[in-house]
Coordinates of C-alpha atoms in Angstrom, one line a residue:
X378 CA 15.8 164.8 -50.8
X379 CA 17.8 166.8 -48.3
X380 CA 18.6 169.5 -50.6
X381 CA 15.2 169.8 -51.9
X382 CA 13.7 170.0 -48.3
X383 CA 16.1 172.9 -47.2
X384 CA 15.6 174.7 -50.6
X385 CA 12.1 174.1 -51.3
X386 CA 10.4 177.4 -50.1
X387 CA 6.8 177.1 -51.7
X388 CA 6.6 173.4 -50.3
X389 CA 5.5 172.0 -53.7
X390 CA 8.2 169.2 -53.5
X391 CA 10.4 170.5 -56.4
X392 CA 13.3 172.6 -56.6
X393 CA 12.8 175.4 -59.5
X394 CA 15.9 177.7 -60.7
X395 CA 15.2 180.4 -58.3
X396 CA 15.0 178.2 -55.3
X397 CA 17.9 176.5 -56.3
X398 CA 20.1 179.6 -56.6
X399 CA 18.6 181.1 -53.3
X400 CA 19.9 177.7 -51.5
X401 CA 23.2 177.7 -53.0
X402 CA 23.8 181.8 -51.8
X403 CA 22.2 181.1 -48.5
X404 CA 24.6 177.7 -48.1
X405 CA 27.6 179.6 -49.4
X406 CA 27.1 182.3 -46.9
X407 CA 27.1 179.8 -43.9
X408 CA 29.9 177.8 -45.2
X409 CA 31.7 181.1 -45.4
X410 CA 31.1 181.9 -41.9
X411 CA 32.4 178.4 -40.9
X412 CA 35.5 178.7 -42.9
X413 CA 36.6 181.9 -41.4
X414 CA 36.2 180.5 -37.6
X415 CA 38.0 177.6 -38.7
X416 CA 41.0 179.7 -40.4
X417 CA 42.4 180.6 -36.9
X418 CA 45.7 181.9 -38.7
X419 CA 43.6 184.2 -41.1
X420 CA 45.8 183.1 -44.1
X421 CA 43.0 181.8 -46.3
X422 CA 44.0 178.2 -45.6
X423 CA 42.8 175.5 -43.3
X424 CA 45.6 172.9 -41.9
X425 CA 45.1 169.8 -39.8
X426 CA 46.3 171.8 -36.5
X427 CA 43.4 174.4 -37.1
X428 CA 40.9 171.5 -37.6
X429 CA 42.1 169.8 -34.3
X430 CA 41.8 173.1 -32.6
X431 CA 38.0 173.6 -33.9
X432 CA 36.8 170.4 -32.9
X433 CA 38.4 170.5 -29.6
X434 CA 36.7 173.9 -29.1
X435 CA 33.5 171.8 -29.8
X436 CA 34.3 169.0 -27.3
X437 CA 35.5 166.5 -30.2
X438 CA 38.8 165.2 -29.6
X439 CA 40.7 163.8 -32.7
X440 CA 44.3 162.7 -33.4
X441 CA 46.5 164.4 -36.0
X442 CA 45.8 161.4 -38.4
X443 CA 42.3 161.5 -38.3
X444 CA 42.8 165.5 -38.9
X445 CA 44.7 164.7 -41.9
X446 CA 42.3 162.2 -43.2
X447 CA 39.5 164.9 -43.1
X448 CA 41.9 167.0 -45.0
X449 CA 42.8 164.7 -47.8
X450 CA 38.9 164.0 -48.6
X451 CA 38.7 167.9 -49.4
X452 CA 42.3 168.4 -50.9
X453 CA 42.3 168.4 -54.3
X454 CA 45.5 169.5 -55.3
X455 CA 47.6 167.7 -52.6
X456 CA 49.2 170.6 -50.7
X457 CA 47.6 169.1 -47.2
X458 CA 45.8 172.5 -46.8
X459 CA 42.1 173.4 -47.7
X460 CA 41.6 176.7 -49.4
X461 CA 38.2 178.5 -49.9
X462 CA 37.4 177.0 -53.1
X463 CA 38.2 173.3 -52.0
X464 CA 35.7 173.8 -48.9
X465 CA 33.1 175.3 -50.9
X466 CA 33.1 172.7 -53.6
X467 CA 32.9 169.9 -51.1
X468 CA 30.4 171.2 -49.0
X469 CA 28.3 173.2 -51.4
X470 CA 25.6 170.1 -52.0
X471 CA 25.6 169.0 -48.4
X472 CA 22.7 170.8 -46.7
X473 CA 23.6 172.0 -43.2
X474 CA 20.7 172.1 -40.5
X475 CA 23.0 173.0 -37.7
X476 CA 26.4 174.8 -37.7
X477 CA 27.8 174.3 -34.3
X478 CA 30.6 177.0 -34.7
X479 CA 28.0 179.7 -35.4
X480 CA 25.8 178.6 -32.5
X481 CA 28.7 178.4 -29.9
X482 CA 29.0 182.3 -30.3
X483 CA 25.3 182.7 -29.5
X484 CA 24.8 179.9 -27.1
X485 CA 25.3 181.3 -23.8
X486 CA 23.7 184.9 -24.6
X487 CA 20.4 183.4 -22.9
X488 CA 21.9 183.5 -19.5
X489 CA 21.3 187.2 -18.9
X490 CA 19.0 187.8 -16.1
X491 CA 16.4 190.5 -16.3
X492 CA 14.7 189.6 -13.0
X493 CA 12.0 187.6 -14.4
X494 CA 11.8 183.8 -14.9
X495 CA 14.4 182.6 -17.5
X496 CA 12.2 180.1 -19.0
X497 CA 14.5 178.2 -21.5
X498 CA 17.8 177.0 -19.8
X499 CA 21.2 177.0 -21.2
X500 CA 22.7 174.2 -23.4
X501 CA 26.2 172.7 -22.7
X502 CA 28.4 170.7 -25.1
X503 CA 29.8 167.2 -24.2
X504 CA 33.1 168.7 -23.3
X505 CA 31.5 171.4 -20.9
X506 CA 29.4 168.7 -19.0
X507 CA 32.6 166.5 -18.7
X508 CA 35.0 169.3 -17.7
X509 CA 32.6 170.7 -15.0
X510 CA 32.3 174.1 -17.0
X511 CA 28.4 173.6 -16.9
X512 CA 28.3 174.3 -13.2
X513 CA 30.6 177.3 -13.6
X514 CA 28.6 178.7 -16.1
X515 CA 25.4 178.2 -13.7
X516 CA 27.4 179.7 -10.7
X517 CA 28.3 182.5 -12.8
X518 CA 24.9 183.3 -14.1
X519 CA 23.4 182.7 -10.4
X520 CA 25.9 185.4 -9.0
X521 CA 25.1 187.6 -12.0
X522 CA 21.3 187.4 -11.5
X523 CA 21.5 188.2 -7.7
X524 CA 23.7 191.3 -8.2
X525 CA 21.5 192.6 -11.0
X526 CA 18.1 191.8 -9.0
X527 CA 19.5 193.7 -5.8
X528 CA 20.8 196.5 -7.9
X529 CA 17.2 196.8 -9.7
X530 CA 15.0 195.7 -6.5
X531 CA 13.5 199.1 -5.9
X532 CA 12.0 198.9 -9.4
X533 CA 10.8 195.8 -9.0
X534 CA 9.0 196.4 -5.8
X535 CA 7.5 199.5 -7.4
X536 CA 6.2 197.1 -10.1
X537 CA 4.5 195.0 -7.6
X538 CA 3.1 198.1 -5.5
X539 CA 1.5 199.5 -8.8
X540 CA 0.1 195.9 -10.0
X541 CA -1.7 195.4 -6.6
X542 CA -2.7 199.0 -5.5
X543 CA -2.6 201.2 -8.7
X544 CA -6.1 202.0 -10.1
X545 CA -8.2 204.6 -11.8
X546 CA -8.9 206.3 -8.5
X547 CA -5.4 205.8 -7.1
X548 CA -3.0 206.7 -10.3
X549 CA 0.4 205.9 -8.6
X550 CA 3.2 207.4 -10.6
X551 CA 7.1 206.5 -10.5
X552 CA 8.2 209.3 -8.5
X553 CA 4.9 209.2 -6.1
X554 CA 5.5 205.3 -5.6
X555 CA 9.2 205.8 -4.6
X556 CA 8.1 208.6 -2.1
X557 CA 5.5 206.5 -0.7
X558 CA 7.8 203.8 0.0
X559 CA 10.6 205.9 1.6
X560 CA 7.9 207.9 3.5
X561 CA 6.7 204.6 4.7
X562 CA 9.8 202.8 5.7
X563 CA 12.8 204.7 4.8
X564 CA 15.3 204.0 2.0
X565 CA 15.8 200.4 3.4
X566 CA 12.1 199.6 2.4
X567 CA 13.0 199.9 -1.2
X568 CA 14.7 196.4 -1.0
X569 CA 11.7 194.5 0.7
X570 CA 11.1 191.2 -0.9
X571 CA 14.7 191.0 -2.5
X572 CA 16.0 188.9 0.0
X573 CA 13.9 185.8 -1.0
X574 CA 13.9 187.0 -4.8
X575 CA 17.8 186.2 -4.6
X576 CA 17.5 183.3 -2.5
X577 CA 14.9 181.5 -5.1
X578 CA 17.6 181.9 -7.9
X579 CA 19.8 178.8 -7.1
X580 CA 17.0 176.1 -6.3
X581 CA 15.0 177.3 -9.5
X582 CA 18.1 177.4 -11.9
X583 CA 19.0 173.8 -10.5
X584 CA 15.7 172.3 -10.8
X585 CA 15.3 174.0 -14.4
X586 CA 18.5 172.8 -15.6
X587 CA 18.1 169.2 -14.4
X588 CA 14.5 168.6 -15.7
X589 CA 15.5 170.3 -19.0
X590 CA 18.4 167.7 -19.5
X591 CA 15.9 165.1 -18.5
X592 CA 13.3 166.1 -21.0
X593 CA 15.9 166.2 -23.7
X594 CA 16.6 162.7 -23.2
X595 CA 13.0 161.8 -23.3
X596 CA 12.5 163.7 -26.8
X597 CA 15.1 161.4 -27.9
X598 CA 17.0 163.7 -30.2
X599 CA 20.1 162.6 -31.5
X600 CA 21.6 166.2 -31.9
X601 CA 23.4 167.8 -29.1
X602 CA 21.8 171.4 -29.7
X603 CA 18.0 171.3 -29.8
X604 CA 16.0 173.0 -32.5
X605 CA 13.9 175.8 -31.8
X606 CA 10.5 174.1 -31.4
X607 CA 12.2 171.0 -29.3
X608 CA 13.9 174.0 -27.0
X609 CA 10.2 175.7 -26.6
X610 CA 8.7 172.4 -25.5
X611 CA 11.7 171.2 -23.2
X612 CA 12.4 174.9 -22.0
X613 CA 8.5 175.1 -21.1
X614 CA 8.1 171.9 -19.4
X615 CA 11.3 172.4 -17.3
X616 CA 10.0 176.0 -16.4
X617 CA 6.6 174.3 -15.0
X618 CA 8.6 171.8 -13.2
X619 CA 10.8 174.5 -11.5
X620 CA 8.0 176.9 -10.9
X621 CA 5.7 173.9 -9.4
X622 CA 8.8 173.3 -7.0
X623 CA 9.7 176.8 -6.0
X624 CA 6.2 178.7 -6.2
X625 CA 5.7 179.3 -2.4
X626 CA 8.8 181.5 -2.5
X627 CA 7.1 183.4 -5.4
X628 CA 4.1 184.2 -3.0
X629 CA 6.6 184.9 -0.1
X630 CA 8.3 187.4 -2.4
X631 CA 5.3 189.2 -3.2
X632 CA 3.9 189.5 0.5
X633 CA 7.5 190.4 1.7
X634 CA 7.5 193.3 -1.0
X635 CA 3.7 194.4 0.0
X636 CA 4.5 194.3 3.7
X637 CA 4.1 197.2 6.0
X638 CA 6.6 198.3 8.4
X639 CA 7.0 195.9 11.3
X640 CA 4.3 193.5 10.0
X641 CA 6.8 190.7 9.7
X642 CA 10.3 190.0 11.5
X643 CA 11.5 188.2 8.4
X644 CA 10.7 185.6 5.7
X645 CA 10.1 182.7 8.2
X646 CA 7.9 184.9 10.4
X647 CA 5.9 185.7 7.3
X648 CA 5.7 182.0 6.2
X649 CA 4.5 181.1 9.7
X650 CA 1.9 183.9 9.7
X651 CA 0.5 182.8 6.2
X652 CA 0.5 179.1 7.3
X653 CA -1.2 179.7 10.5
X654 CA -3.9 182.2 9.1
X655 CA -4.6 181.1 5.7
X656 CA -3.4 177.5 5.5
X657 CA -1.0 175.8 3.0
X658 CA -3.4 176.7 0.1
X659 CA -2.2 180.3 0.3
X660 CA 1.1 179.3 -1.0
X661 CA -0.2 178.6 -4.3
X662 CA -2.4 181.5 -5.1
X663 CA -1.9 182.7 -8.6
X664 CA -0.5 179.4 -9.5
X665 CA -2.3 179.0 -12.7
X666 CA -1.9 182.5 -14.3
X667 CA 1.7 182.0 -13.7
X668 CA 1.9 178.3 -15.4
X669 CA 0.0 179.8 -18.3
X670 CA 2.5 182.8 -18.7
X671 CA 5.4 180.3 -19.0
X672 CA 4.2 179.5 -22.5
X673 CA 3.9 182.8 -24.4
X674 CA 7.0 184.2 -22.4
X675 CA 8.9 181.2 -23.5
X676 CA 7.6 181.1 -27.1
X677 CA 7.9 184.8 -28.0
X678 CA 11.2 185.3 -26.2
X679 CA 12.7 182.2 -28.3
X680 CA 11.2 183.2 -31.6
X681 CA 12.2 186.8 -31.3
X682 CA 15.6 185.9 -30.4
X683 CA 16.2 183.5 -33.1
X684 CA 14.4 185.9 -35.5
X685 CA 16.7 188.8 -34.6
X686 CA 20.0 186.6 -34.6
X687 CA 19.3 185.0 -38.0
X688 CA 18.6 188.6 -39.5
X689 CA 21.8 189.7 -38.3
X690 CA 23.7 186.7 -39.6
X691 CA 22.2 187.2 -42.9
X692 CA 22.8 191.0 -43.4
X693 CA 26.0 191.7 -41.4
X694 CA 28.0 188.2 -40.8
X695 CA 30.2 188.9 -44.0
X696 CA 33.6 187.7 -42.5
X697 CA 32.7 186.5 -38.9
X698 CA 30.2 184.7 -37.1
X699 CA 31.0 186.4 -33.9
X700 CA 28.2 188.9 -33.4
X701 CA 29.8 191.2 -30.8
X702 CA 28.7 191.8 -27.1
X703 CA 26.3 194.7 -28.1
X704 CA 24.4 192.6 -30.7
X705 CA 24.0 189.6 -28.0
X706 CA 22.9 192.2 -25.4
X707 CA 20.5 193.8 -27.7
X708 CA 19.0 190.6 -29.1
X709 CA 18.6 189.3 -25.5
X710 CA 17.0 192.5 -24.2
X711 CA 14.4 192.8 -27.3
X712 CA 13.4 189.1 -27.1
X713 CA 13.0 189.2 -23.2
X714 CA 11.2 192.4 -23.5
X715 CA 8.7 191.0 -26.2
X716 CA 8.2 188.0 -24.0
X717 CA 7.3 190.1 -20.8
X718 CA 5.1 192.4 -22.8
X719 CA 3.0 189.2 -24.0
X720 CA 2.6 187.5 -20.6
X721 CA 2.3 190.7 -18.5
X722 CA -1.5 190.5 -17.9
X723 CA -1.2 186.9 -16.5
X724 CA 1.8 188.2 -14.3
X725 CA -0.3 190.9 -12.9
X726 CA -3.2 188.6 -12.4
X727 CA -1.0 186.3 -10.4
X728 CA 0.5 189.1 -8.4
X729 CA -3.1 190.4 -7.2
X730 CA -4.3 186.7 -6.5
X731 CA -0.9 186.3 -4.3
X732 CA -1.8 189.5 -2.7
X733 CA -5.5 188.9 -2.2
X734 CA -5.2 186.1 0.6
X735 CA -3.2 188.7 3.0
X736 CA -6.6 190.8 3.1
X737 CA -8.6 188.9 6.0
X738 CA -12.4 188.4 4.8
X739 CA -11.7 189.0 1.5
X740 CA -13.7 187.1 -1.2
X741 CA -12.0 184.4 -3.3
X742 CA -11.4 185.6 -6.7
X743 CA -10.9 183.2 -9.4
X744 CA -8.4 184.1 -12.2
X745 CA -11.3 184.7 -14.8
X746 CA -13.1 186.8 -12.4
X747 CA -10.2 189.0 -11.8
X748 CA -9.7 189.4 -15.5
X749 CA -13.3 190.5 -15.7
X750 CA -13.0 192.7 -12.6
X751 CA -9.9 194.5 -14.1
X752 CA -11.4 194.9 -17.5
X753 CA -14.8 196.2 -16.1
X754 CA -13.2 198.6 -13.6
X755 CA -10.1 199.8 -15.2
X756 CA -10.2 198.8 -19.0
X757 CA -7.5 196.9 -21.0
X758 CA -4.8 199.5 -19.6
X759 CA -5.4 198.1 -16.3
X760 CA -3.9 194.8 -17.3
X761 CA -0.6 196.6 -17.6
X762 CA -0.3 198.7 -14.4
X763 CA 3.4 198.7 -13.3
X764 CA 4.7 198.0 -16.9
X765 CA 6.8 201.3 -16.7
X766 CA 9.0 200.4 -13.8
X767 CA 9.2 197.0 -15.2
X768 CA 10.7 198.1 -18.6
X769 CA 13.0 200.8 -17.0
X770 CA 14.8 197.8 -15.1
X771 CA 15.3 195.7 -18.2
X772 CA 18.4 197.5 -19.8
X773 CA 20.3 198.3 -16.5
X774 CA 19.5 194.5 -15.3
X775 CA 20.9 193.0 -18.5
X776 CA 23.9 195.3 -18.6
X777 CA 24.7 194.8 -15.0
X778 CA 24.2 191.0 -15.5
X779 CA 26.4 190.8 -18.5
X780 CA 29.3 192.7 -16.7
X781 CA 29.0 190.5 -13.4
X782 CA 28.7 187.2 -15.5
X783 CA 31.9 187.9 -17.6
X784 CA 33.8 188.9 -14.5
X785 CA 32.7 185.7 -12.4
X786 CA 33.5 183.5 -15.4
X787 CA 37.2 184.7 -15.6
X788 CA 37.2 184.2 -11.7
X789 CA 35.9 180.8 -12.0
X790 CA 38.2 179.9 -15.1
X791 CA 35.7 179.8 -17.7
X792 CA 36.9 180.0 -20.9
X793 CA 35.3 182.8 -23.1
X794 CA 34.9 182.4 -26.8

């Protein structure tokens, strides 16, 4: 039944000859990848020590006797090693839904920070959780995010200014925006709002990770690594919980980025000012479009990443499951960009709603009303104001994040695969 389910492409409940051949070819390719990754000595054979080492990498510790028992179940000629033919013949009619060895190469590539909300948290093996490697990965990811956000902060502030102030009558361009910021507050003003943007990384990541782990338990899956639909559900719910917890910091970040020189002495002064003049409700302006934006961002980001990864594996993974740095970065950048593109109108409406409350006497505008107003006065293009600087920061943000992440991992003693 598992073989029929894995190979049945037209969903008629039966396997015809073409489907069976396609299943065997596809399955053999996956088996070749796993065999190559298990064969540490590259001699075309797998021995007991290589099985022990590979399972240890996955967080499973077995004795030499247990490894030899595994070998004997596949070893037909009594050499106490497994060659490719023995491996293939044993596993060919065992459908594999999830190959941990392949997943391990791709697993931590989703941690790269592009300055937006990382919706689907990283997953960790049992060994990583027991040895404390998980918090080292999170610390390295947080540090990398802080550095990359600081380096690309001028583009982020320009994006916020264009989202709020740019219109048909005020067609703010990139050069003009930078000139305006420097003229109004000097070069230092390019980093307004960056402090709170960096400060919210730690609580958001921690809450999201803890929520994700709890939701995984509630889903009740017996697999250590979740499937794509389960990851989307768990990741989106964890994102909602984390965003709800730290949303006032999002509002503060927008207000700090939009403030004029001398308007606030710092973050606390800004928070006190909002609370005294506008009340607690002002800290949740734009909350609904922000939550609505999580689902398309997470769904498209995850779907594009999985599609690109699987395409690469099918076409180019002949002798190795390791995609290399460039492929991981390219897949992560493309998927994140597509996710941002889909959720950008909601992000723009959120930012405008966050900024609206700062104008005294301004009418309360709903999300729906703001959408209608933008479409009426600026057209569909108005929903994508600030998109250019947003995309300009993606590649430098991912690149900086990767370099810092790898260096921090080495400093913290995280083993790279």
